[in-house]
XYZ file of C-alpha atoms in Angstrom:
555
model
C 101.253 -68.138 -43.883
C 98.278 -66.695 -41.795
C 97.538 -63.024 -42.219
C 95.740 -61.564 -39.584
C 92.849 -59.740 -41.581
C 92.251 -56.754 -39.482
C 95.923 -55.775 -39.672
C 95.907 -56.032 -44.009
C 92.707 -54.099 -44.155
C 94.500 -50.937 -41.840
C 97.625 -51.194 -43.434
C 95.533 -50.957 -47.138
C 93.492 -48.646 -45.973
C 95.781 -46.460 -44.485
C 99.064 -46.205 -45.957
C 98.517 -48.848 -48.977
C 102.206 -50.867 -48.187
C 103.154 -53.973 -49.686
C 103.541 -57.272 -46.868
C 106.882 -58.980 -47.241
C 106.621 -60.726 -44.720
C 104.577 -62.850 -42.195
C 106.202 -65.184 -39.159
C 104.166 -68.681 -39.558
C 105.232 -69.425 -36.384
C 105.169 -67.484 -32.987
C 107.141 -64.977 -32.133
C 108.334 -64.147 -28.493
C 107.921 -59.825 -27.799
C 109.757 -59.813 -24.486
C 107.502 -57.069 -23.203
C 109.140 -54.854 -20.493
C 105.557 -54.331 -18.931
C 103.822 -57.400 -19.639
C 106.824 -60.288 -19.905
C 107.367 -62.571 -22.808
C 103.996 -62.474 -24.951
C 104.135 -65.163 -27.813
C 102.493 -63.661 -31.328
C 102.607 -62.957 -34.954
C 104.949 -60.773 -36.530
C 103.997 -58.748 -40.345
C 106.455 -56.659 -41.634
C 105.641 -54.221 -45.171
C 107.607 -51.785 -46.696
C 106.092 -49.391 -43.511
C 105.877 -50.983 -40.625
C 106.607 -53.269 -37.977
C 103.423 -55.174 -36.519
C 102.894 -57.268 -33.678
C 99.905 -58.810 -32.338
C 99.947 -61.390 -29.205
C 98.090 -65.097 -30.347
C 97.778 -65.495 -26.338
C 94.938 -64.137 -23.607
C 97.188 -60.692 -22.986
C 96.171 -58.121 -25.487
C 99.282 -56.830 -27.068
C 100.153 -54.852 -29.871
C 102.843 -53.406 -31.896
C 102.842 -50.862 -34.428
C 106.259 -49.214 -35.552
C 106.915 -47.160 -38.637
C 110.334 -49.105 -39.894
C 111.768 -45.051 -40.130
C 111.427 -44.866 -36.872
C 113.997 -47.480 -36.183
C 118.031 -46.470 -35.603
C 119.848 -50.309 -35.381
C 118.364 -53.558 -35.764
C 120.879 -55.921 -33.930
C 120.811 -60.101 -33.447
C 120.594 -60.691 -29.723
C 122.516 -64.403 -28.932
C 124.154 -67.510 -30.758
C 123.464 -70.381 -32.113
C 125.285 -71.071 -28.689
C 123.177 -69.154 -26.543
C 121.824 -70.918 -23.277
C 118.754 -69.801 -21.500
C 115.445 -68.857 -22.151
C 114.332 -66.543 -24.667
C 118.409 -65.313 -25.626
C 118.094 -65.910 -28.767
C 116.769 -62.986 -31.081
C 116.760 -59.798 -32.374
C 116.807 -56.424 -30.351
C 115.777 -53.528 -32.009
C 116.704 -49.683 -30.989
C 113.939 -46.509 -31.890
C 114.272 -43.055 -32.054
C 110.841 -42.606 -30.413
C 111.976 -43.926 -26.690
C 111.416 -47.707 -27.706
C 113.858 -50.750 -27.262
C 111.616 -54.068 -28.798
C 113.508 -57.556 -28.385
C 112.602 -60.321 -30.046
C 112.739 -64.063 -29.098
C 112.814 -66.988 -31.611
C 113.322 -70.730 -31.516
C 117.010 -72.188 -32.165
C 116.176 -74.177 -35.080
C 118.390 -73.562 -38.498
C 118.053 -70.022 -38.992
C 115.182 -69.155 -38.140
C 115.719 -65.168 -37.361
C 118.052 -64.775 -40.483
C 114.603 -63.646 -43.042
C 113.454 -61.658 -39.969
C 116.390 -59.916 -39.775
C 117.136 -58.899 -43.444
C 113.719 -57.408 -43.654
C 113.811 -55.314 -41.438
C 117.232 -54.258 -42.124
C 116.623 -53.955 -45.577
C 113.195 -51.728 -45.226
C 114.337 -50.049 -42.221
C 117.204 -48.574 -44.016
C 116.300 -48.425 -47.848
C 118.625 -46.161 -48.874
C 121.635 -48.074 -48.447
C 120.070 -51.067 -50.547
C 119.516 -48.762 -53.501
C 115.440 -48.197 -52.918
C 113.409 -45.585 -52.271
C 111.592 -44.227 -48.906
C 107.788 -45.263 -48.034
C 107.153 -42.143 -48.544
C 107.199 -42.319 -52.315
C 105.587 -45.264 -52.333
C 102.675 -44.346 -50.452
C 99.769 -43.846 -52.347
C 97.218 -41.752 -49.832
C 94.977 -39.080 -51.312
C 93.191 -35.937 -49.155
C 91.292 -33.330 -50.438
C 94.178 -30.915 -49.163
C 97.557 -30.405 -50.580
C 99.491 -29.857 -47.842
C 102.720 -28.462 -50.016
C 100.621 -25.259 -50.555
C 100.047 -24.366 -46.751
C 103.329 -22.464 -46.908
C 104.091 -19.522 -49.470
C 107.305 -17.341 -48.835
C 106.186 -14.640 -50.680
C 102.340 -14.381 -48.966
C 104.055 -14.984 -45.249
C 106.297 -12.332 -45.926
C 103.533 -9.920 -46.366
C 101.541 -10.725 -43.730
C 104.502 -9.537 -41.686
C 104.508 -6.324 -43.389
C 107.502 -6.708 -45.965
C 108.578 -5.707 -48.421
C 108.993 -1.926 -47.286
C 111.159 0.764 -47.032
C 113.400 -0.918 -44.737
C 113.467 -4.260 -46.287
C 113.135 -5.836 -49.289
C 113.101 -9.359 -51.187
C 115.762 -10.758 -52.844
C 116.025 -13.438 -55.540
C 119.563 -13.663 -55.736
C 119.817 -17.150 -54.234
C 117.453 -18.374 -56.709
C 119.677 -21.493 -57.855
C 120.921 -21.594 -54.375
C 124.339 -20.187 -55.804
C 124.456 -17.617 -52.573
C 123.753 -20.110 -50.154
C 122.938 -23.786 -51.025
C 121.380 -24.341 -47.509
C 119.286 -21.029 -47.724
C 115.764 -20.572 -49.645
C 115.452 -19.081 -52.754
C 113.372 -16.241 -51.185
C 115.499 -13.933 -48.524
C 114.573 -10.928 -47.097
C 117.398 -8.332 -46.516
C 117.877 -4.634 -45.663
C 116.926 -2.397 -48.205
C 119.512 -0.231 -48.839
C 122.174 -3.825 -48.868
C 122.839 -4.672 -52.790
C 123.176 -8.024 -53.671
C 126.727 -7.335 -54.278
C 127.082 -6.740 -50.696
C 125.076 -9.535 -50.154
C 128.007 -11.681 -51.921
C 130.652 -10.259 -50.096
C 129.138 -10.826 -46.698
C 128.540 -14.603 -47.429
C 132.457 -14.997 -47.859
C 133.183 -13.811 -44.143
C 129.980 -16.246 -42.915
C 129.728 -20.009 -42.526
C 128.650 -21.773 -45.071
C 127.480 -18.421 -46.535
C 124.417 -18.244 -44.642
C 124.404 -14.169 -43.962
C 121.777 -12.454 -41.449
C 118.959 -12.555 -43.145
C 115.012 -11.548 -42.057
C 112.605 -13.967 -40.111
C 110.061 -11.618 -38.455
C 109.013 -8.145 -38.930
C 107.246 -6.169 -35.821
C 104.620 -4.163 -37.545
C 104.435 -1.512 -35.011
C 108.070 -0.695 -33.779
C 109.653 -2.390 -37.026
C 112.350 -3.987 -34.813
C 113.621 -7.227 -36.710
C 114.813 -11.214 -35.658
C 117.677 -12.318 -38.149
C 119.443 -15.155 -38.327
C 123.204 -16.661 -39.435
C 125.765 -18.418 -38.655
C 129.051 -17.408 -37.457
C 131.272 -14.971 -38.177
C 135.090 -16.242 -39.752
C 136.960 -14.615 -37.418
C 139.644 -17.222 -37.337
C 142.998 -17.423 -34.544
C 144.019 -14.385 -36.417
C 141.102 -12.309 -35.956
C 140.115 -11.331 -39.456
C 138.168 -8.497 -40.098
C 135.462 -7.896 -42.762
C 134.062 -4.076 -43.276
C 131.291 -5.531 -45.334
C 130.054 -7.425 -42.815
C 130.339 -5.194 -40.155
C 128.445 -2.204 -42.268
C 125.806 -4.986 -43.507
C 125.421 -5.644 -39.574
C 124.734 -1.660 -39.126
C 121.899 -1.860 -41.688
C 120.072 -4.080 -40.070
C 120.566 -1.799 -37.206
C 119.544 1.292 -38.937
C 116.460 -0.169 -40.569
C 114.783 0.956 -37.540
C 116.900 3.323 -35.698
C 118.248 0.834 -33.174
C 120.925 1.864 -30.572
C 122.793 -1.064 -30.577
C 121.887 -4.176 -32.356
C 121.830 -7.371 -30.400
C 123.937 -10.755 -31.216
C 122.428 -13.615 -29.612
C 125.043 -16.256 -30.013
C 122.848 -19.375 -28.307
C 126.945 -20.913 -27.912
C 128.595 -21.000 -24.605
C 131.309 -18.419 -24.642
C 133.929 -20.986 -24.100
C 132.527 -22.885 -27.093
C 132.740 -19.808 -29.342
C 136.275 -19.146 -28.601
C 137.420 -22.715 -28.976
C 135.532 -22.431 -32.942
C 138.162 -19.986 -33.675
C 140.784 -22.324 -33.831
C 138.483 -23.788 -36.404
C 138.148 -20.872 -38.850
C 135.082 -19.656 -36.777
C 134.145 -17.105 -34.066
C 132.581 -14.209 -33.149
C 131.262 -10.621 -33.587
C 134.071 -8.734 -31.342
C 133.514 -5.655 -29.647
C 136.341 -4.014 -31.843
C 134.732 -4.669 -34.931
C 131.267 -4.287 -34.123
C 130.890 -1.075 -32.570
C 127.153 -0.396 -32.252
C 126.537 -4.257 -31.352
C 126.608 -6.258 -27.708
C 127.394 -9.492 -27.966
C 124.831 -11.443 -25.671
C 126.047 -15.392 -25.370
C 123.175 -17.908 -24.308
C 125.189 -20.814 -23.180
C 123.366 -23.568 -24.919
C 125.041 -26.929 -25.877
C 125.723 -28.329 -29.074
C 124.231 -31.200 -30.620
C 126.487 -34.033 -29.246
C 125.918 -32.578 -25.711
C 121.812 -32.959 -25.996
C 122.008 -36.749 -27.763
C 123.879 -37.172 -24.748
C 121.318 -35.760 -22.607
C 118.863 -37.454 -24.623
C 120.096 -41.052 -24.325
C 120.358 -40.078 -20.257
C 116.785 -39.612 -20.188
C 115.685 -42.285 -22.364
C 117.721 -44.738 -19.761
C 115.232 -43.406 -16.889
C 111.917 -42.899 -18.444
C 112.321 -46.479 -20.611
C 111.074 -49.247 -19.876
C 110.115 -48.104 -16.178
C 110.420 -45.102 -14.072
C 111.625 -45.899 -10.941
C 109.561 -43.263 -9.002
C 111.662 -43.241 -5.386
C 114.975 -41.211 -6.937
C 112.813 -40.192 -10.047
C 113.703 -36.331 -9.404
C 117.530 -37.084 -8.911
C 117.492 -39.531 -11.835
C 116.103 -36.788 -13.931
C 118.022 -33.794 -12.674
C 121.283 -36.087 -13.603
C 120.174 -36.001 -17.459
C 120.221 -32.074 -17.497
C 118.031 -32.754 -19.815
C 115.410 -29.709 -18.546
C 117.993 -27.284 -17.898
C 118.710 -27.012 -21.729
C 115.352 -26.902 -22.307
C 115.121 -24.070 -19.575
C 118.207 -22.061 -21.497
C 116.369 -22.593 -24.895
C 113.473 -21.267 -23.433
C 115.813 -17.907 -21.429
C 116.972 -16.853 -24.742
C 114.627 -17.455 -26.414
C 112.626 -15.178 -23.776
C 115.612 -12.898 -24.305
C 115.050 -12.000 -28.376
C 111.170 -11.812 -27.933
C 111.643 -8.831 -25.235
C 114.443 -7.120 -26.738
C 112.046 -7.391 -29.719
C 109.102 -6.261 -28.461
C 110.981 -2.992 -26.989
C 112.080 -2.078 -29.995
C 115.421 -3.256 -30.206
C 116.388 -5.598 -33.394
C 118.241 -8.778 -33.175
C 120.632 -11.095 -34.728
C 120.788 -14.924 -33.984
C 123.239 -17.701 -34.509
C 124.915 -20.179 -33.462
C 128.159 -22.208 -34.805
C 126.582 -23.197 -38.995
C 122.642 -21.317 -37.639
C 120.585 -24.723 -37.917
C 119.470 -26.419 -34.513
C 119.843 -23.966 -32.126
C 119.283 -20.764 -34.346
C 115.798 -22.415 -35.111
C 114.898 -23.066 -31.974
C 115.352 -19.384 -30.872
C 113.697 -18.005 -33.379
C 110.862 -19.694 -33.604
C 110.240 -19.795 -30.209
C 110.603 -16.291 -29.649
C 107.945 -15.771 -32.977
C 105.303 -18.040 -30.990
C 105.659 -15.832 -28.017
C 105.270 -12.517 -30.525
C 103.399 -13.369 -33.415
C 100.179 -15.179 -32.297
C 99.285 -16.126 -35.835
C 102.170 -18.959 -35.251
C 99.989 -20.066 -32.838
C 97.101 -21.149 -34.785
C 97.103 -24.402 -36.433
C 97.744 -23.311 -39.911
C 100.144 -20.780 -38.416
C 102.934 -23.526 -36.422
C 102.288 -24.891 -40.250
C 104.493 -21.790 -41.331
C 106.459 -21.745 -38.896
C 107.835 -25.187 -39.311
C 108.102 -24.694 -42.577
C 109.695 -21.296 -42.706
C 111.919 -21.569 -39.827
C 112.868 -25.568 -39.835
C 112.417 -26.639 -43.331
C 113.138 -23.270 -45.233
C 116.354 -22.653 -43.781
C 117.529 -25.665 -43.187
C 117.667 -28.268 -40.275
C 119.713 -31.654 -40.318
C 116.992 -33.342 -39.124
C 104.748 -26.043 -21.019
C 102.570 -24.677 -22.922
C 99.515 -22.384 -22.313
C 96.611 -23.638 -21.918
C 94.595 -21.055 -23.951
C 97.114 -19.522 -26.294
C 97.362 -22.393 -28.575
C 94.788 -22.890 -31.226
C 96.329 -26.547 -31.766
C 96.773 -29.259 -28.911
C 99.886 -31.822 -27.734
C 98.317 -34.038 -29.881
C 99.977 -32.115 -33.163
C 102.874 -31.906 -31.068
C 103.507 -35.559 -31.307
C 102.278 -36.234 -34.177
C 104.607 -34.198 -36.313
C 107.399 -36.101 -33.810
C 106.278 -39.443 -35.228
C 106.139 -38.593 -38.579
C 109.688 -36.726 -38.380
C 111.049 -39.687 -38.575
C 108.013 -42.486 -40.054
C 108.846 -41.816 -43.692
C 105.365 -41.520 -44.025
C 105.640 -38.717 -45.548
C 107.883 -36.113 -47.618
C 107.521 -32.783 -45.335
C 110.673 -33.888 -43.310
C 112.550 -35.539 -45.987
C 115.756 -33.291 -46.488
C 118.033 -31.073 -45.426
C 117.272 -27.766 -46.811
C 115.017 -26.640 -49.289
C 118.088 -26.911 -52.509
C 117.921 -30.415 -51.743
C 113.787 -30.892 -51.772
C 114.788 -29.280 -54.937
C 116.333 -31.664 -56.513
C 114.117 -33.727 -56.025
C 111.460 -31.879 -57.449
C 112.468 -32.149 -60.683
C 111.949 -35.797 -60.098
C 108.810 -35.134 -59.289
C 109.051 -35.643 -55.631
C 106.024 -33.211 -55.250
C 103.727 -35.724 -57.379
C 105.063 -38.635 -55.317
C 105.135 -37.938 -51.914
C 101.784 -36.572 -49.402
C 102.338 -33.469 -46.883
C 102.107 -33.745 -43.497
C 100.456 -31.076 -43.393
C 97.452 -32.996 -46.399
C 96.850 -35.250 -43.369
C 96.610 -32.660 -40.330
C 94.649 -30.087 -42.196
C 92.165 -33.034 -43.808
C 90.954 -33.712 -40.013
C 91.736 -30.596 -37.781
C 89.260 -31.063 -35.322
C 91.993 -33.886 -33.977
C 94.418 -31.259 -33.277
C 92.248 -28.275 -31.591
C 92.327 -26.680 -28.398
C 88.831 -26.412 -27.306
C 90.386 -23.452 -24.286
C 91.784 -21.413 -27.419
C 91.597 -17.645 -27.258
C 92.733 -15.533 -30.300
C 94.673 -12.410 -28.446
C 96.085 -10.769 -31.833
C 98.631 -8.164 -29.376
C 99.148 -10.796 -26.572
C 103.474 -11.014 -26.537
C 103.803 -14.620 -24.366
C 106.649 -14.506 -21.676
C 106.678 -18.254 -19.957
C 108.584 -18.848 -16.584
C 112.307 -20.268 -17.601
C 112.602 -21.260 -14.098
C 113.882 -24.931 -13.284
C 110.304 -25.067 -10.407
C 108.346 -24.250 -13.232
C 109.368 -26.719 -15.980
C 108.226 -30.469 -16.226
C 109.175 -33.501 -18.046
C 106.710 -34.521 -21.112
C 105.165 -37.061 -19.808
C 102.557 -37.375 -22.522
C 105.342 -38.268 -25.166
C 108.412 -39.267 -23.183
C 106.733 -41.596 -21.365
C 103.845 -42.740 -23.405
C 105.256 -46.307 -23.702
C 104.777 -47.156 -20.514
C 100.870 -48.892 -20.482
C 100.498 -46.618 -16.863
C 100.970 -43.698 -18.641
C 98.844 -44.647 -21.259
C 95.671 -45.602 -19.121
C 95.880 -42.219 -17.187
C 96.073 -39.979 -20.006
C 94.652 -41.571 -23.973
C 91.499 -41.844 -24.155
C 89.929 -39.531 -21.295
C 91.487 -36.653 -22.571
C 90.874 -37.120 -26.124
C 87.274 -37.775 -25.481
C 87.170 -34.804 -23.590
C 88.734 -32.438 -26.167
C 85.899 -33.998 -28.702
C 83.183 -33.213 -26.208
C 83.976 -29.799 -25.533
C 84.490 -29.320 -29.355
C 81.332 -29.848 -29.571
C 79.992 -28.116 -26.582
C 81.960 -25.247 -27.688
C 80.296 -25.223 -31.189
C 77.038 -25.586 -29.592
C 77.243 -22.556 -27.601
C 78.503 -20.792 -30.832
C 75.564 -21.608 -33.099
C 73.154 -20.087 -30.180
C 75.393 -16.929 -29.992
C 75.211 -16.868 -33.653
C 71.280 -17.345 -33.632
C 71.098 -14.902 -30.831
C 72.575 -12.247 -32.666
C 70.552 -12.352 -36.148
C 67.173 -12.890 -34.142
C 64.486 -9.698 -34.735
C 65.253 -6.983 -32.256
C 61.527 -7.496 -31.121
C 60.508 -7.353 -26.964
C 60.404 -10.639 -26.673
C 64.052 -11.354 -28.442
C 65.050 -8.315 -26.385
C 63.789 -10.442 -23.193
C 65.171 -13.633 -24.451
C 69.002 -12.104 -24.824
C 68.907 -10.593 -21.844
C 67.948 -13.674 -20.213
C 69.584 -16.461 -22.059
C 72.757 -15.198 -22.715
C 74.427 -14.922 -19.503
C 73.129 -18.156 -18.604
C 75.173 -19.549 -22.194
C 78.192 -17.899 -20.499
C 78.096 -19.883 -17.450
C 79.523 -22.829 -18.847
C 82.225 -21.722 -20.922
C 83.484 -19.790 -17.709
C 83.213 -23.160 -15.998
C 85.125 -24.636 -18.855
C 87.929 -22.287 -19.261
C 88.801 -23.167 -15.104
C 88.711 -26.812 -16.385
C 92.244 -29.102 -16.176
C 93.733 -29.492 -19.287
C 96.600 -31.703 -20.589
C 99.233 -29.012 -21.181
């Protein structure tokens, strides 16, 4: 079979897979932009690979994690050109369909292949990701420390302190080993609460103001019940966290829809009622479950994949809803930064506190904390907030030390299986796995990122240490992400790739330029003719960055 040598020496340079296997014949890609293109298909134990044999330059390149169903398209009856084949469905926006000649069976190896890669658990094997055999100079599985982040916030104190009582995740198998908790709450209390919470996951700290030492802590919900049970130890663990730092009333932010939260009772869940909870309010945010977004999700996939029809693009898009959850993610999480940053602490959950709970939090600790917005800091905060505590897995332009590239990268590789950052639920069950060495076997995300980080930064960034964020939530002020929604689409691509990434490399450099003559500027002699040359030079240096900062960007 014929191995197309540029595509062996990437794969072994990059990822080290094994091939199994290589079409010796052509394949048909029914391209959505380009038509049928007839090529080669190579499939390892990572990826999917096309790569056209005709004039039209085409390429695939799919991480086999990346794919959700691999279906046969036709019969051995099948009439009409190119209907027989194999369609495959991606989590990444993608639909790829496959054509193949009628004769004997010939898409049956295809098939298994990439069944059987795509979806190695069920055939008993393990996930690229312990297979892969790439080596940086950074360990990515040390760029988050509970214990140092904690700190750095300004715990433990007087008000709150560290507990290790979840150690062998006995409190709380979806929890962290580390939890912060109010200081006067013993871990006897601690045990009582997690009775009257679902599945035991009690408030517990995420982020400590350092000046007003107002709090964001997060759960899950309350088991009220139909009968409305009552549990004092939860309502007088609720009061501590209020006391901590002399709050009025301590603010629920359940991200449910009311209705929603009601209807849970009849499930053994619920919420914090006014009765019970004296010296909270009870603020409900209205955003959807899960099932309601993969809903909204498929919507816009439909309209932004393979084409965008542009003349009822705006009413095709307003009919996925899909950016009025984002705009009620973004309200409350709005909502817990400035009730935060007047001095007001906070509790957050929604039905179990995974998808939803994160997203609050975490947004509201970019808009408080600008630490999280450096590239080692979103590091944390991914880790901390997503992969800590569990997760079943418009931007500004100067804020951000990282770009949108980052953004979509860690996208990719949530799914790739390139990796081992994203592999598990919660931290008990990267755990496990430790003691199988999973550590030794599988590479960071974060080894690769942090190995090349000039990729990933924003050349406009602007360290404001005191700077609290507040975006617009407004419906005129939000936009689609084009850059990874839509990236498929060879349009897109052409407008957007390669200028801008050449133009965050050039004013990298530009930037560093201006930097070192600052820096030489500074430790020159204080002689006349120094004096002279600062005076002179360095508004002149200015210019340009000024002209810079004014310049478009891709956020």
């Amino acid at each position: 079979m014929r191995r197309d040598r540029s595509f062996l020496i990437y794969n072994t340079l990059f990822v080290f897979p094994t091939l199994f296997y290589s079409s010796d014949k052509d394949i048909i890609y029914i391209c959505p932009f380009n038509a049928a293109v007839k090529g080669k298909v190579f499939i390892t134990n990572y990826r999917l690979y096309f790569k056209n044999t005709d004039s039209m330059p085409v390429t695939l390149d799919v991480p086999l994690g990346v794919i959700s169903r691999v279906e046969k398209m036709g019969g051995a009856s099948s009439r009409g050109e190119n209907s027989y084949g194999l369609e495959i469905t991606c989590k990444d926006m993608r639909n790829l369909r496959f054509a193949l000649k009628q004769e004997g069976h010939s898409r049956r190896d295809i098939f298994e292949i990439i069944f059987k890669y795509a979806f190695p658990l069920s055939h008993g094997m393990q996930l690229f990701a312990f297979l892969s055999q790439e080596k940086y100079e950074e360990n990515g599985w040390n760029v988050y420390e509970a214990m140092e982040e904690y700190r750095r916030q300004g715990v433990p104190n007087s008000e709150w302190r560290v507990t290790f009582i979840n150690k062998n995740y006995e409190l709380c198998d979806t929890y962290p080993t580390i939890l912060v908790v109010p200081y006067k709450a013993t871990d006897e209390d601690l045990k009582r609460v997690a009775t009257f919470r679902s599945r035991c996951r009690i408030p517990v700290l995420s982020w400590f103001h350092k000046e007003n030492h107002a709090v964001i802590t997060r759960c899950s919900q309350p088991l009220v019940g139909m009968s409305g049970k009552r549990n004092k130890d939860d309502e007088r663990y609720l009061d501590l966290i209020r006391e901590a730092n002399g709050t009025t009333k301590l603010t629920i932010y359940d991200a449910r829809p009311n209705v929603n939260a009601v209807a849970n009772k009849a499930t053994g869940g619920g919420y914090e009622g006014d009765d019970a909870y004296q010296n909270a309010e009870l603020v409900f945010l209205d955003i959807h479950n899960i099932h309601v977004m993969r809903e909204s999700l498929k919507k816009l996939k439909d309209i932004v994949y393979p084409n965008v029809e542009e003349s009822h693009w705006l009413s095709s898009l307003e009919s996925t809803h899909w950016l009025e959850h984002i705009k009620l993610v973004l309200s409350g999480a709005i909502q817990v930064a400035d009730k935060v940053s007047s001095g007001s602490s906070v509790v957050v959950h929604c039905s179990d506190g995974w998808d939803r709970t994160a997203q609050l939090t975490s947004l509201s600790m970019l808009m408080l904390d600008s630490y999280y917005r450096t590239l080692r800091g979103f590091q944390v905060l991914l880790e901390k907030e997503w992969i800590g505590f569990g997760h079943k897995f418009a931007s500004f332009p100067t804020a951000f030390e990282f770009n949108e590239r980052l953004l979509v990268v860690i996208l990719d590789h949530l799914y790739s299986c390139r990796f081992g950052t994203f592999l598990y639920n919660c931290e008990s069950a990267r755990e496990s796995n430790v003691r199988n060495n999973k550590h030794t076997h599988t590479v960071s995300l974060w080894s690769s990122v942090n190995s090349d980080t000039s990729l990933y930064i924003n050349p406009f960034y602007t360290p404001e240490s005191s700077r609290v964020l507040y975006p617009v939530a407004s419906m005129r002020h939000l936009e689609l992400w084009v850059t990874y929604y839509i990236r498929w689409n060879p349009r897109i691509q052409h407008q957007q790739q390669s200028p801008v990434e050449q133009r965050y490399k050039e004013l990298l450099v530009l930037r560093d330029q201006y930097l070192k003559k600052l820096e030489e500027l500074q430790l020159s002699d204080s002689t006349p003719s120094s004096t002279h040359l600062t005076n002179s030079s360095t508004p002149n240096a200015a210019t340009p960055n000024q002209h810079i900062t004014h310049l478009q960007t891709p956020f």
